[in-house]
Amino acid sequence: MDCINQIKLYVCIVLLIFSVNLHAHSTWRYKLPGPVAGAPLVLKDQIIATGGSLVVGLNKEGKLLWQWNLGSTTAASAATDGEYLFINADNGLHTLSLDGKPLWYFKSEDSKNLIDGRPMGWGEIFVPDAWSFYRSSPIVAGGRVYFGNQQGTFALDAKTGKQLWHLSTGVTHTTPAIYKGVLVVGSWNNTLYGIDIISGSINWTFKGKQPYGQIIYEGFNQSPVISDGTVYTGNRDTYFYAIDAETGKQKWSYKHPTSWIGSPAIEEDGELYFGMSDGLTLIRLNAKSGNQSMNFNANFFIFAKPQMTDAQVFVATMAGQVFAVDKKSNKGQLIFTTPDCLKKCESLIKPRGGMKYINDTSADGMARNVEYMVDVADSLLSMTYSDNTLYLGSAKGHIYALNPHIEITH
């Protein structure tokens, strides 16, 4: 072999090594029959994941331990009280043992949120929200399980499934949060509710700043997080709010010029991190003041709740990409791309970030845009970080298990 050919071979080997290193942190992948919108629940000896009509238990190597068919689709995370599993599906709330055996079932129907077509010039019609990927995940506290759906908010006895109360809160697809006896849920009717967890009576309500009915795709679509007596949550009205959990009074608000708040927030050490939709960025705000200290450009919509370590924040995009962002420098690097996006994302992402939309502004056209995005990118909808592993849930039903700490060499 002459010198030139040896050099060519060496260059090819180097490029191959670089490509493998860039994506070697994907340790395993598992396929479910529908979108993994609910973040995987990581227990001591298994991972509980939902997608399509299935809930599965996987071992830490991604091998199937058990599965159960819910009889309807689910777009929510499983919850546990350490003894039972609770899964909210479009046909009601299911309760299983930790090894996947059915215990009790509470029937209550759910579906996608419907949006008013008039603000978009679609006429007097209501159409399914193509951008609505998530349902309410249950939470368990004090022997009760709480969840929301298109009929409002429910409290059930966790042992028996007996309904304790039901409150009409509009279409409620956010996961509840609890503080000192107050259950907080956000509704598509642009209202945040503070509810007495025992009686189910309303303690307070808070309305989003944009008047209901004047914009399309409106409402509280982000699950609230509560820290030090303050509720933090985003809205499609472009505002992120800090609300007193006991009184419902606003403490401060942050407004983005144009974008929905894309993801739920995660709070640590007095700092809030959340993703934007058309804003394309990961935002950090001070929890006390609302002052902004990070604006990392991820180049695409962010719907999955960020995850973090002591030093980094992980952000996943609807273009199928994951970035690791350093908390101190605010600089980040791409650490993972879905196989579909590696092949086809050049046709989806604009050079300066954002989506290359199909030029059709009708209701059907908007749905086709979402389908196109999912098909091209295998959009990342959910994320859980546990035991030095990042578990990603995708719109095509994949669970990707990553080691995000493998060093990427350039």
mmCIF file of C-alpha atoms in Angstrom:
data_model
loop_
_atom_site.group_PDB
_atom_site.id
_atom_site.type_symbol
_atom_site.label_atom_id
_atom_site.label_comp_id
_atom_site.label_asym_id
_atom_site.label_seq_id
_atom_site.Cartn_x
_atom_site.Cartn_y
_atom_site.Cartn_z
ATOM 1 C CA MET A 1 0.000 0.000 0.000
ATOM 2 C CA ASP A 2 1.480 3.333 -1.032
ATOM 3 C CA CYS A 3 1.743 6.348 1.283
ATOM 4 C CA ILE A 4 -1.287 8.187 -0.122
ATOM 5 C CA ASN A 5 -3.554 5.176 0.348
ATOM 6 C CA GLN A 6 -2.238 4.697 3.889
ATOM 7 C CA ILE A 7 -3.118 8.319 4.686
ATOM 8 C CA LYS A 8 -6.622 7.858 3.231
ATOM 9 C CA LEU A 9 -7.126 4.726 5.353
ATOM 10 C CA TYR A 10 -5.919 6.535 8.470
ATOM 11 C CA VAL A 11 -8.304 9.452 7.854
ATOM 12 C CA CYS A 12 -11.239 7.062 7.400
ATOM 13 C CA ILE A 13 -10.394 5.276 10.657
ATOM 14 C CA VAL A 14 -10.170 8.582 12.545
ATOM 15 C CA LEU A 15 -13.519 9.739 11.127
ATOM 16 C CA LEU A 16 -15.105 6.414 12.059
ATOM 17 C CA ILE A 17 -13.792 6.620 15.620
ATOM 18 C CA PHE A 18 -15.094 10.178 15.943
ATOM 19 C CA SER A 19 -18.541 9.123 14.702
ATOM 20 C CA VAL A 20 -18.689 6.187 17.139
ATOM 21 C CA ASN A 21 -17.534 8.316 20.071
ATOM 22 C CA LEU A 22 -20.163 10.917 19.276
ATOM 23 C CA HIS A 23 -22.962 8.378 19.673
ATOM 24 C CA ALA A 24 -21.346 5.596 21.741
ATOM 25 C CA HIS A 25 -23.189 6.755 24.844
ATOM 26 C CA SER A 26 -26.431 5.104 23.609
ATOM 27 C CA THR A 27 -26.238 1.944 25.737
ATOM 28 C CA TRP A 28 -29.555 0.341 24.737
ATOM 29 C CA ARG A 29 -32.871 1.019 23.023
ATOM 30 C CA TYR A 30 -36.348 -0.445 23.546
ATOM 31 C CA LYS A 31 -39.396 -0.039 21.268
ATOM 32 C CA LEU A 32 -42.978 0.525 22.470
ATOM 33 C CA PRO A 33 -46.068 0.668 20.186
ATOM 34 C CA GLY A 34 -46.721 4.389 20.678
ATOM 35 C CA PRO A 35 -45.185 7.687 21.817
ATOM 36 C CA VAL A 36 -43.305 7.651 25.141
ATOM 37 C CA ALA A 37 -44.716 10.993 26.319
ATOM 38 C CA GLY A 38 -44.540 10.089 29.993
ATOM 39 C CA ALA A 39 -41.032 10.151 31.446
ATOM 40 C CA PRO A 40 -39.832 6.651 32.428
ATOM 41 C CA LEU A 41 -40.164 5.888 36.150
ATOM 42 C CA VAL A 42 -36.899 4.447 37.493
ATOM 43 C CA LEU A 43 -37.209 2.150 40.508
ATOM 44 C CA LYS A 44 -34.525 0.213 42.367
ATOM 45 C CA ASP A 45 -34.633 -2.871 40.176
ATOM 46 C CA GLN A 46 -36.706 -1.889 37.152
ATOM 47 C CA ILE A 47 -37.774 0.889 34.796
ATOM 48 C CA ILE A 48 -41.495 1.468 34.280
ATOM 49 C CA ALA A 49 -42.326 2.918 30.863
ATOM 50 C CA THR A 50 -45.522 3.657 28.980
ATOM 51 C CA GLY A 51 -46.211 3.959 25.266
ATOM 52 C CA GLY A 52 -49.213 3.274 23.073
ATOM 53 C CA SER A 53 -51.519 1.038 25.109
ATOM 54 C CA LEU A 54 -48.704 -0.709 26.971
ATOM 55 C CA VAL A 55 -47.018 -0.285 30.316
ATOM 56 C CA VAL A 56 -43.813 -2.311 30.671
ATOM 57 C CA GLY A 57 -41.269 -3.177 33.304
ATOM 58 C CA LEU A 58 -37.699 -3.314 32.010
ATOM 59 C CA ASN A 59 -34.532 -4.296 33.806
ATOM 60 C CA LYS A 60 -31.610 -1.877 33.866
ATOM 61 C CA GLU A 61 -30.214 -3.497 30.693
ATOM 62 C CA GLY A 62 -33.415 -2.764 28.776
ATOM 63 C CA LYS A 63 -34.766 -6.335 28.793
ATOM 64 C CA LEU A 64 -38.505 -6.893 29.206
ATOM 65 C CA LEU A 65 -39.605 -8.186 32.618
ATOM 66 C CA TRP A 66 -43.360 -7.850 32.130
ATOM 67 C CA GLN A 67 -45.985 -5.904 30.201
ATOM 68 C CA TRP A 68 -49.670 -5.044 30.547
ATOM 69 C CA ASN A 69 -52.089 -3.809 27.918
ATOM 70 C CA LEU A 70 -54.188 -0.921 29.232
ATOM 71 C CA GLY A 71 -56.795 -1.201 26.496
ATOM 72 C CA SER A 72 -56.287 2.436 25.501
ATOM 73 C CA THR A 73 -53.447 4.812 24.786
ATOM 74 C CA THR A 74 -51.491 6.518 27.534
ATOM 75 C CA ALA A 75 -49.407 9.702 27.358
ATOM 76 C CA ALA A 76 -48.448 9.943 31.023
ATOM 77 C CA SER A 77 -45.787 8.694 33.425
ATOM 78 C CA ALA A 78 -46.478 5.908 35.873
ATOM 79 C CA ALA A 79 -46.478 6.805 39.569
ATOM 80 C CA THR A 80 -45.891 4.630 42.627
ATOM 81 C CA ASP A 81 -46.464 4.680 46.364
ATOM 82 C CA GLY A 82 -43.835 1.966 46.804
ATOM 83 C CA GLU A 83 -46.472 -0.767 46.716
ATOM 84 C CA TYR A 84 -48.658 -0.093 43.661
ATOM 85 C CA LEU A 85 -48.207 1.391 40.202
ATOM 86 C CA PHE A 86 -50.717 3.981 38.954
ATOM 87 C CA ILE A 87 -51.095 4.699 35.231
ATOM 88 C CA ASN A 88 -53.505 7.193 33.669
ATOM 89 C CA ALA A 89 -54.760 6.209 30.202
ATOM 90 C CA ASP A 90 -57.452 7.551 27.898
ATOM 91 C CA ASN A 91 -59.912 5.020 29.357
ATOM 92 C CA GLY A 92 -59.179 5.716 33.030
ATOM 93 C CA LEU A 93 -56.767 5.085 35.871
ATOM 94 C CA HIS A 94 -55.148 1.649 36.129
ATOM 95 C CA THR A 95 -53.466 0.214 39.213
ATOM 96 C CA LEU A 96 -50.974 -2.638 39.004
ATOM 97 C CA SER A 97 -48.689 -4.466 41.364
ATOM 98 C CA LEU A 98 -44.982 -3.717 40.990
ATOM 99 C CA ASP A 99 -44.630 -6.859 38.863
ATOM 100 C CA GLY A 100 -47.373 -5.787 36.481
ATOM 101 C CA LYS A 101 -50.462 -7.618 37.734
ATOM 102 C CA PRO A 102 -53.765 -5.674 37.542
ATOM 103 C CA LEU A 103 -55.392 -4.695 40.835
ATOM 104 C CA TRP A 104 -58.166 -2.153 40.247
ATOM 105 C CA TYR A 105 -59.352 0.152 37.491
ATOM 106 C CA PHE A 106 -61.269 3.447 37.577
ATOM 107 C CA LYS A 107 -63.074 4.229 34.317
ATOM 108 C CA SER A 108 -62.851 7.854 33.171
ATOM 109 C CA GLU A 109 -62.424 8.837 29.526
ATOM 110 C CA ASP A 110 -59.857 11.281 28.182
ATOM 111 C CA SER A 111 -58.670 12.548 24.790
ATOM 112 C CA LYS A 112 -56.657 15.300 23.121
ATOM 113 C CA ASN A 113 -57.522 18.893 23.918
ATOM 114 C CA LEU A 114 -59.727 20.569 21.303
ATOM 115 C CA ILE A 115 -58.849 24.037 20.044
ATOM 116 C CA ASP A 116 -61.102 26.755 18.685
ATOM 117 C CA GLY A 117 -60.419 27.302 14.986
ATOM 118 C CA ARG A 118 -61.740 30.865 14.811
ATOM 119 C CA PRO A 119 -58.539 32.739 15.826
ATOM 120 C CA MET A 120 -56.721 30.959 12.970
ATOM 121 C CA GLY A 121 -59.451 31.606 10.428
ATOM 122 C CA TRP A 122 -60.463 27.942 10.267
ATOM 123 C CA GLY A 123 -64.115 28.725 10.918
ATOM 124 C CA GLU A 124 -66.386 27.754 13.792
ATOM 125 C CA ILE A 125 -64.840 24.350 14.360
ATOM 126 C CA PHE A 126 -62.983 22.644 17.168
ATOM 127 C CA VAL A 127 -60.082 20.416 16.159
ATOM 128 C CA PRO A 128 -57.689 18.191 18.121
ATOM 129 C CA ASP A 129 -54.563 20.059 19.210
ATOM 130 C CA ALA A 130 -51.802 18.456 17.146
ATOM 131 C CA TRP A 131 -49.179 19.940 19.488
ATOM 132 C CA SER A 132 -50.760 18.397 22.601
ATOM 133 C CA PHE A 133 -48.625 15.335 23.351
ATOM 134 C CA TYR A 134 -49.169 14.867 27.077
ATOM 135 C CA ARG A 135 -51.797 13.792 29.625
ATOM 136 C CA SER A 136 -51.889 14.189 33.398
ATOM 137 C CA SER A 137 -49.673 11.769 35.305
ATOM 138 C CA PRO A 138 -51.063 10.665 38.667
ATOM 139 C CA ILE A 139 -49.456 11.560 41.980
ATOM 140 C CA VAL A 140 -49.905 9.682 45.253
ATOM 141 C CA ALA A 141 -50.001 11.254 48.727
ATOM 142 C CA GLY A 142 -51.594 10.321 52.043
ATOM 143 C CA GLY A 143 -53.230 7.165 50.719
ATOM 144 C CA ARG A 144 -54.874 9.040 47.846
ATOM 145 C CA VAL A 145 -54.133 9.250 44.137
ATOM 146 C CA TYR A 146 -54.815 12.449 42.207
ATOM 147 C CA PHE A 147 -54.970 13.002 38.445
ATOM 148 C CA GLY A 148 -56.674 15.070 35.759
ATOM 149 C CA ASN A 149 -58.341 14.486 32.400
ATOM 150 C CA GLN A 150 -60.898 16.062 30.069
ATOM 151 C CA GLN A 151 -63.522 15.787 32.813
ATOM 152 C CA GLY A 152 -61.517 17.678 35.431
ATOM 153 C CA THR A 153 -59.571 16.612 38.524
ATOM 154 C CA PHE A 154 -60.103 13.436 40.570
ATOM 155 C CA ALA A 155 -59.112 12.088 43.986
ATOM 156 C CA LEU A 156 -59.340 8.330 44.546
ATOM 157 C CA ASP A 157 -58.555 5.995 47.414
ATOM 158 C CA ALA A 158 -55.201 4.484 46.482
ATOM 159 C CA LYS A 159 -56.046 1.052 47.917
ATOM 160 C CA THR A 160 -59.522 0.569 46.489
ATOM 161 C CA GLY A 161 -59.966 3.041 43.621
ATOM 162 C CA LYS A 162 -63.061 4.507 45.246
ATOM 163 C CA GLN A 163 -63.754 8.070 44.080
ATOM 164 C CA LEU A 164 -63.344 10.529 46.956
ATOM 165 C CA TRP A 165 -64.106 13.673 44.987
ATOM 166 C CA HIS A 166 -64.233 15.112 41.494
ATOM 167 C CA LEU A 167 -63.924 18.777 40.547
ATOM 168 C CA SER A 168 -64.741 20.267 37.165
ATOM 169 C CA THR A 169 -61.509 22.078 36.244
ATOM 170 C CA GLY A 170 -61.887 22.015 32.469
ATOM 171 C CA VAL A 171 -59.615 19.809 30.375
ATOM 172 C CA THR A 172 -56.772 19.173 32.817
ATOM 173 C CA HIS A 173 -53.720 17.487 31.313
ATOM 174 C CA THR A 174 -51.104 18.724 33.786
ATOM 175 C CA THR A 175 -49.656 16.585 36.565
ATOM 176 C CA PRO A 176 -50.777 17.869 39.984
ATOM 177 C CA ALA A 177 -48.420 19.174 42.672
ATOM 178 C CA ILE A 178 -49.126 19.411 46.425
ATOM 179 C CA TYR A 179 -48.161 21.945 49.091
ATOM 180 C CA LYS A 180 -49.541 21.979 52.662
ATOM 181 C CA GLY A 181 -52.868 20.436 51.796
ATOM 182 C CA VAL A 182 -53.313 22.339 48.537
ATOM 183 C CA LEU A 183 -53.413 20.454 45.241
ATOM 184 C CA VAL A 184 -52.350 22.630 42.298
ATOM 185 C CA VAL A 185 -53.373 21.815 38.719
ATOM 186 C CA GLY A 186 -53.283 23.777 35.479
ATOM 187 C CA SER A 187 -56.069 23.596 32.908
ATOM 188 C CA TRP A 188 -56.422 24.242 29.199
ATOM 189 C CA ASN A 189 -59.119 26.772 30.201
ATOM 190 C CA ASN A 190 -56.253 29.155 31.109
ATOM 191 C CA THR A 191 -56.793 28.707 34.840
ATOM 192 C CA LEU A 192 -54.518 27.451 37.609
ATOM 193 C CA TYR A 193 -56.441 25.894 40.517
ATOM 194 C CA GLY A 194 -55.503 25.535 44.188
ATOM 195 C CA ILE A 195 -57.708 22.747 45.574
ATOM 196 C CA ASP A 196 -58.172 21.447 49.116
ATOM 197 C CA ILE A 197 -56.846 17.871 48.923
ATOM 198 C CA ILE A 198 -59.379 16.504 51.436
ATOM 199 C CA SER A 199 -62.648 18.136 50.402
ATOM 200 C CA GLY A 200 -61.959 18.918 46.754
ATOM 201 C CA SER A 201 -63.141 22.502 47.221
ATOM 202 C CA ILE A 202 -61.421 25.394 45.429
ATOM 203 C CA ASN A 203 -59.136 27.501 47.652
ATOM 204 C CA TRP A 204 -58.055 29.871 44.887
ATOM 205 C CA THR A 205 -57.787 30.314 41.117
ATOM 206 C CA PHE A 206 -55.281 32.179 38.987
ATOM 207 C CA LYS A 207 -55.919 33.258 35.400
ATOM 208 C CA GLY A 208 -53.263 33.543 32.704
ATOM 209 C CA LYS A 209 -52.560 37.049 31.456
ATOM 210 C CA GLN A 210 -53.877 36.437 27.942
ATOM 211 C CA PRO A 211 -57.709 36.590 28.033
ATOM 212 C CA TYR A 212 -59.275 33.208 27.306
ATOM 213 C CA GLY A 213 -60.642 32.821 23.786
ATOM 214 C CA GLN A 214 -58.456 35.456 22.107
ATOM 215 C CA ILE A 215 -55.566 33.255 21.015
ATOM 216 C CA ILE A 216 -55.205 29.754 19.642
ATOM 217 C CA TYR A 217 -53.404 26.959 21.493
ATOM 218 C CA GLU A 218 -53.921 28.660 24.850
ATOM 219 C CA GLY A 219 -53.913 27.493 28.462
ATOM 220 C CA PHE A 220 -51.807 26.036 31.258
ATOM 221 C CA ASN A 221 -50.236 23.059 29.538
ATOM 222 C CA GLN A 222 -47.150 22.768 31.784
ATOM 223 C CA SER A 223 -47.219 20.730 34.971
ATOM 224 C CA PRO A 224 -46.534 22.934 37.996
ATOM 225 C CA VAL A 225 -43.540 22.506 40.289
ATOM 226 C CA ILE A 226 -43.674 23.781 43.876
ATOM 227 C CA SER A 227 -40.648 24.903 45.880
ATOM 228 C CA ASP A 228 -40.570 26.860 49.171
ATOM 229 C CA GLY A 229 -44.278 27.610 48.970
ATOM 230 C CA THR A 230 -44.179 28.952 45.418
ATOM 231 C CA VAL A 231 -45.825 27.405 42.359
ATOM 232 C CA TYR A 232 -43.782 27.709 39.170
ATOM 233 C CA THR A 233 -45.430 26.977 35.846
ATOM 234 C CA GLY A 234 -45.581 28.062 32.229
ATOM 235 C CA ASN A 235 -48.438 28.858 29.893
ATOM 236 C CA ARG A 236 -48.911 29.056 26.153
ATOM 237 C CA ASP A 237 -49.616 32.771 26.622
ATOM 238 C CA THR A 238 -45.785 33.307 26.541
ATOM 239 C CA TYR A 239 -45.599 33.826 30.332
ATOM 240 C CA PHE A 240 -43.859 31.836 33.057
ATOM 241 C CA TYR A 241 -45.426 32.446 36.482
ATOM 242 C CA ALA A 242 -44.420 32.327 40.144
ATOM 243 C CA ILE A 243 -47.569 31.984 42.307
ATOM 244 C CA ASP A 244 -47.982 31.802 46.090
ATOM 245 C CA ALA A 245 -49.129 28.207 46.738
ATOM 246 C CA GLU A 246 -51.321 29.148 49.701
ATOM 247 C CA THR A 247 -53.052 32.258 48.315
ATOM 248 C CA GLY A 248 -52.824 32.005 44.523
ATOM 249 C CA LYS A 249 -51.335 35.509 44.294
ATOM 250 C CA GLN A 250 -48.703 36.224 41.660
ATOM 251 C CA LYS A 251 -45.182 36.882 42.961
ATOM 252 C CA TRP A 252 -43.600 37.577 39.581
ATOM 253 C CA SER A 253 -43.881 36.632 35.928
ATOM 254 C CA TYR A 254 -41.424 36.255 33.069
ATOM 255 C CA LYS A 255 -42.519 36.937 29.482
ATOM 256 C CA HIS A 256 -40.927 35.669 26.318
ATOM 257 C CA PRO A 257 -41.461 37.982 23.317
ATOM 258 C CA THR A 258 -43.053 35.370 21.061
ATOM 259 C CA SER A 259 -42.855 31.802 22.300
ATOM 260 C CA TRP A 260 -44.956 29.373 24.301
ATOM 261 C CA ILE A 261 -43.290 28.059 27.423
ATOM 262 C CA GLY A 262 -42.305 24.701 25.984
ATOM 263 C CA SER A 263 -41.516 22.430 28.924
ATOM 264 C CA PRO A 264 -42.216 22.045 32.635
ATOM 265 C CA ALA A 265 -39.569 23.545 34.889
ATOM 266 C CA ILE A 266 -37.054 21.816 37.111
ATOM 267 C CA GLU A 267 -35.811 23.642 40.233
ATOM 268 C CA GLU A 268 -32.536 23.262 42.098
ATOM 269 C CA ASP A 269 -30.688 25.528 44.530
ATOM 270 C CA GLY A 270 -32.997 28.454 43.887
ATOM 271 C CA GLU A 271 -32.694 28.258 40.084
ATOM 272 C CA LEU A 272 -35.383 27.284 37.566
ATOM 273 C CA TYR A 273 -34.644 25.657 34.216
ATOM 274 C CA PHE A 274 -37.210 25.182 31.440
ATOM 275 C CA GLY A 275 -37.375 24.992 27.654
ATOM 276 C CA MET A 276 -39.093 27.225 25.124
ATOM 277 C CA SER A 277 -41.114 26.260 22.082
ATOM 278 C CA ASP A 278 -40.498 28.642 19.172
ATOM 279 C CA GLY A 279 -37.976 30.420 21.393
ATOM 280 C CA LEU A 280 -35.717 27.346 20.848
ATOM 281 C CA THR A 281 -33.767 27.951 24.059
ATOM 282 C CA LEU A 282 -33.133 26.606 27.536
ATOM 283 C CA ILE A 283 -33.910 29.343 30.065
ATOM 284 C CA ARG A 284 -32.644 29.741 33.639
ATOM 285 C CA LEU A 285 -34.407 32.086 36.048
ATOM 286 C CA ASN A 286 -33.759 32.967 39.677
ATOM 287 C CA ALA A 287 -36.619 31.456 41.671
ATOM 288 C CA LYS A 288 -36.947 34.440 44.010
ATOM 289 C CA SER A 289 -36.745 37.304 41.525
ATOM 290 C CA GLY A 290 -37.418 35.827 38.088
ATOM 291 C CA ASN A 291 -34.175 37.334 36.778
ATOM 292 C CA GLN A 292 -32.754 35.465 33.779
ATOM 293 C CA SER A 293 -29.196 34.109 33.769
ATOM 294 C CA MET A 294 -29.168 31.559 30.926
ATOM 295 C CA ASN A 295 -30.419 31.507 27.340
ATOM 296 C CA PHE A 296 -28.868 28.448 25.669
ATOM 297 C CA ASN A 297 -29.864 28.001 22.028
ATOM 298 C CA ALA A 298 -30.843 24.379 21.308
ATOM 299 C CA ASN A 299 -32.008 25.229 17.749
ATOM 300 C CA PHE A 300 -35.426 23.573 18.072
ATOM 301 C CA PHE A 301 -38.570 23.229 20.189
ATOM 302 C CA ILE A 302 -38.086 21.923 23.745
ATOM 303 C CA PHE A 303 -41.047 20.062 25.269
ATOM 304 C CA ALA A 304 -39.349 17.480 27.506
ATOM 305 C CA LYS A 305 -38.666 18.530 31.096
ATOM 306 C CA PRO A 306 -34.913 19.213 31.516
ATOM 307 C CA GLN A 307 -32.816 16.978 33.761
ATOM 308 C CA MET A 308 -29.621 17.808 35.601
ATOM 309 C CA THR A 309 -26.529 16.782 37.495
ATOM 310 C CA ASP A 310 -24.538 18.962 39.875
ATOM 311 C CA ALA A 311 -22.642 20.495 36.956
ATOM 312 C CA GLN A 312 -24.824 20.077 33.859
ATOM 313 C CA VAL A 313 -28.357 20.467 32.541
ATOM 314 C CA PHE A 314 -29.604 18.065 29.891
ATOM 315 C CA VAL A 315 -32.065 19.414 27.349
ATOM 316 C CA ALA A 316 -33.844 17.312 24.690
ATOM 317 C CA THR A 317 -35.490 18.755 21.598
ATOM 318 C CA MET A 318 -38.324 17.810 19.284
ATOM 319 C CA ALA A 319 -35.663 17.458 16.573
ATOM 320 C CA GLY A 320 -34.349 14.372 18.384
ATOM 321 C CA GLN A 321 -31.234 15.988 19.826
ATOM 322 C CA VAL A 322 -29.855 16.155 23.383
ATOM 323 C CA PHE A 323 -27.486 18.840 24.646
ATOM 324 C CA ALA A 324 -25.455 18.929 27.847
ATOM 325 C CA VAL A 325 -25.192 22.503 29.132
ATOM 326 C CA ASP A 326 -22.618 23.556 31.705
ATOM 327 C CA LYS A 327 -24.284 25.454 34.568
ATOM 328 C CA LYS A 328 -21.337 27.776 35.153
ATOM 329 C CA SER A 329 -20.336 28.737 31.628
ATOM 330 C CA ASN A 330 -23.798 28.335 30.029
ATOM 331 C CA LYS A 331 -22.047 26.597 27.146
ATOM 332 C CA GLY A 332 -23.357 23.312 25.802
ATOM 333 C CA GLN A 333 -22.559 20.534 23.378
ATOM 334 C CA LEU A 334 -24.623 18.072 21.390
ATOM 335 C CA ILE A 335 -24.285 14.633 23.015
ATOM 336 C CA PHE A 336 -26.946 12.568 21.247
ATOM 337 C CA THR A 337 -29.010 12.552 18.065
ATOM 338 C CA THR A 338 -31.706 10.033 17.205
ATOM 339 C CA PRO A 339 -30.850 7.744 14.277
ATOM 340 C CA ASP A 340 -33.760 9.219 12.283
ATOM 341 C CA CYS A 341 -32.532 12.761 12.781
ATOM 342 C CA LEU A 342 -28.992 11.813 11.808
ATOM 343 C CA LYS A 343 -30.360 10.690 8.462
ATOM 344 C CA LYS A 344 -33.015 13.313 7.733
ATOM 345 C CA CYS A 345 -32.885 16.379 10.000
ATOM 346 C CA GLU A 346 -31.213 18.563 7.414
ATOM 347 C CA SER A 347 -34.634 18.733 5.755
ATOM 348 C CA LEU A 348 -36.328 19.719 9.041
ATOM 349 C CA ILE A 349 -34.123 22.263 10.847
ATOM 350 C CA LYS A 350 -33.497 25.748 9.464
ATOM 351 C CA PRO A 351 -29.845 26.878 9.270
ATOM 352 C CA ARG A 352 -30.433 29.312 12.167
ATOM 353 C CA GLY A 353 -32.690 26.939 14.071
ATOM 354 C CA GLY A 354 -36.412 26.269 14.074
ATOM 355 C CA MET A 355 -38.600 24.170 11.829
ATOM 356 C CA LYS A 356 -38.948 24.204 8.065
ATOM 357 C CA TYR A 357 -42.723 24.066 8.001
ATOM 358 C CA ILE A 358 -44.827 22.582 5.238
ATOM 359 C CA ASN A 359 -46.543 25.609 3.684
ATOM 360 C CA ASP A 360 -50.115 24.837 4.736
ATOM 361 C CA THR A 361 -51.802 26.918 7.444
ATOM 362 C CA SER A 362 -55.062 24.946 7.535
ATOM 363 C CA ALA A 363 -56.007 22.775 10.508
ATOM 364 C CA ASP A 364 -55.095 19.655 8.526
ATOM 365 C CA GLY A 365 -51.879 21.334 7.435
ATOM 366 C CA MET A 366 -50.835 21.983 11.028
ATOM 367 C CA ALA A 367 -51.423 18.321 11.874
ATOM 368 C CA ARG A 368 -49.339 17.298 8.861
ATOM 369 C CA ASN A 369 -46.505 19.554 10.035
ATOM 370 C CA VAL A 370 -46.445 17.766 13.388
ATOM 371 C CA GLU A 371 -46.550 14.354 11.700
ATOM 372 C CA TYR A 372 -43.715 15.422 9.406
ATOM 373 C CA MET A 373 -41.575 16.560 12.358
ATOM 374 C CA VAL A 374 -42.112 13.296 14.209
ATOM 375 C CA ASP A 375 -41.411 11.200 11.118
ATOM 376 C CA VAL A 376 -38.177 13.004 10.298
ATOM 377 C CA ALA A 377 -36.720 13.400 13.779
ATOM 378 C CA ASP A 378 -38.282 10.819 16.129
ATOM 379 C CA SER A 379 -38.978 13.787 18.418
ATOM 380 C CA LEU A 380 -37.905 13.498 22.066
ATOM 381 C CA LEU A 381 -40.901 13.952 24.381
ATOM 382 C CA SER A 382 -39.645 12.903 27.802
ATOM 383 C CA MET A 383 -36.488 12.415 29.821
ATOM 384 C CA THR A 384 -35.437 10.935 33.182
ATOM 385 C CA TYR A 385 -31.966 11.057 34.728
ATOM 386 C CA SER A 386 -31.127 8.391 37.317
ATOM 387 C CA ASP A 387 -28.038 6.439 38.385
ATOM 388 C CA ASN A 388 -25.796 8.201 35.837
ATOM 389 C CA THR A 389 -28.107 7.191 33.007
ATOM 390 C CA LEU A 390 -30.361 9.382 30.891
ATOM 391 C CA TYR A 391 -33.566 7.696 29.731
ATOM 392 C CA LEU A 392 -35.223 9.360 26.722
ATOM 393 C CA GLY A 393 -38.758 8.772 25.466
ATOM 394 C CA SER A 394 -39.494 9.437 21.791
ATOM 395 C CA ALA A 395 -42.558 10.125 19.667
ATOM 396 C CA LYS A 396 -42.010 6.915 17.688
ATOM 397 C CA GLY A 397 -42.077 4.819 20.842
ATOM 398 C CA HIS A 398 -38.371 4.434 21.522
ATOM 399 C CA ILE A 399 -36.701 4.485 24.912
ATOM 400 C CA TYR A 400 -33.037 5.392 24.585
ATOM 401 C CA ALA A 401 -30.737 4.725 27.539
ATOM 402 C CA LEU A 402 -27.653 6.949 27.412
ATOM 403 C CA ASN A 403 -24.476 7.358 29.351
ATOM 404 C CA PRO A 404 -24.223 11.154 29.065
ATOM 405 C CA HIS A 405 -20.780 11.336 30.650
ATOM 406 C CA ILE A 406 -18.769 9.692 27.880
ATOM 407 C CA GLU A 407 -16.292 12.291 26.694
ATOM 408 C CA ILE A 408 -16.695 13.410 23.097
ATOM 409 C CA THR A 409 -13.342 13.808 21.375
ATOM 410 C CA HIS A 410 -12.858 16.194 18.471
#
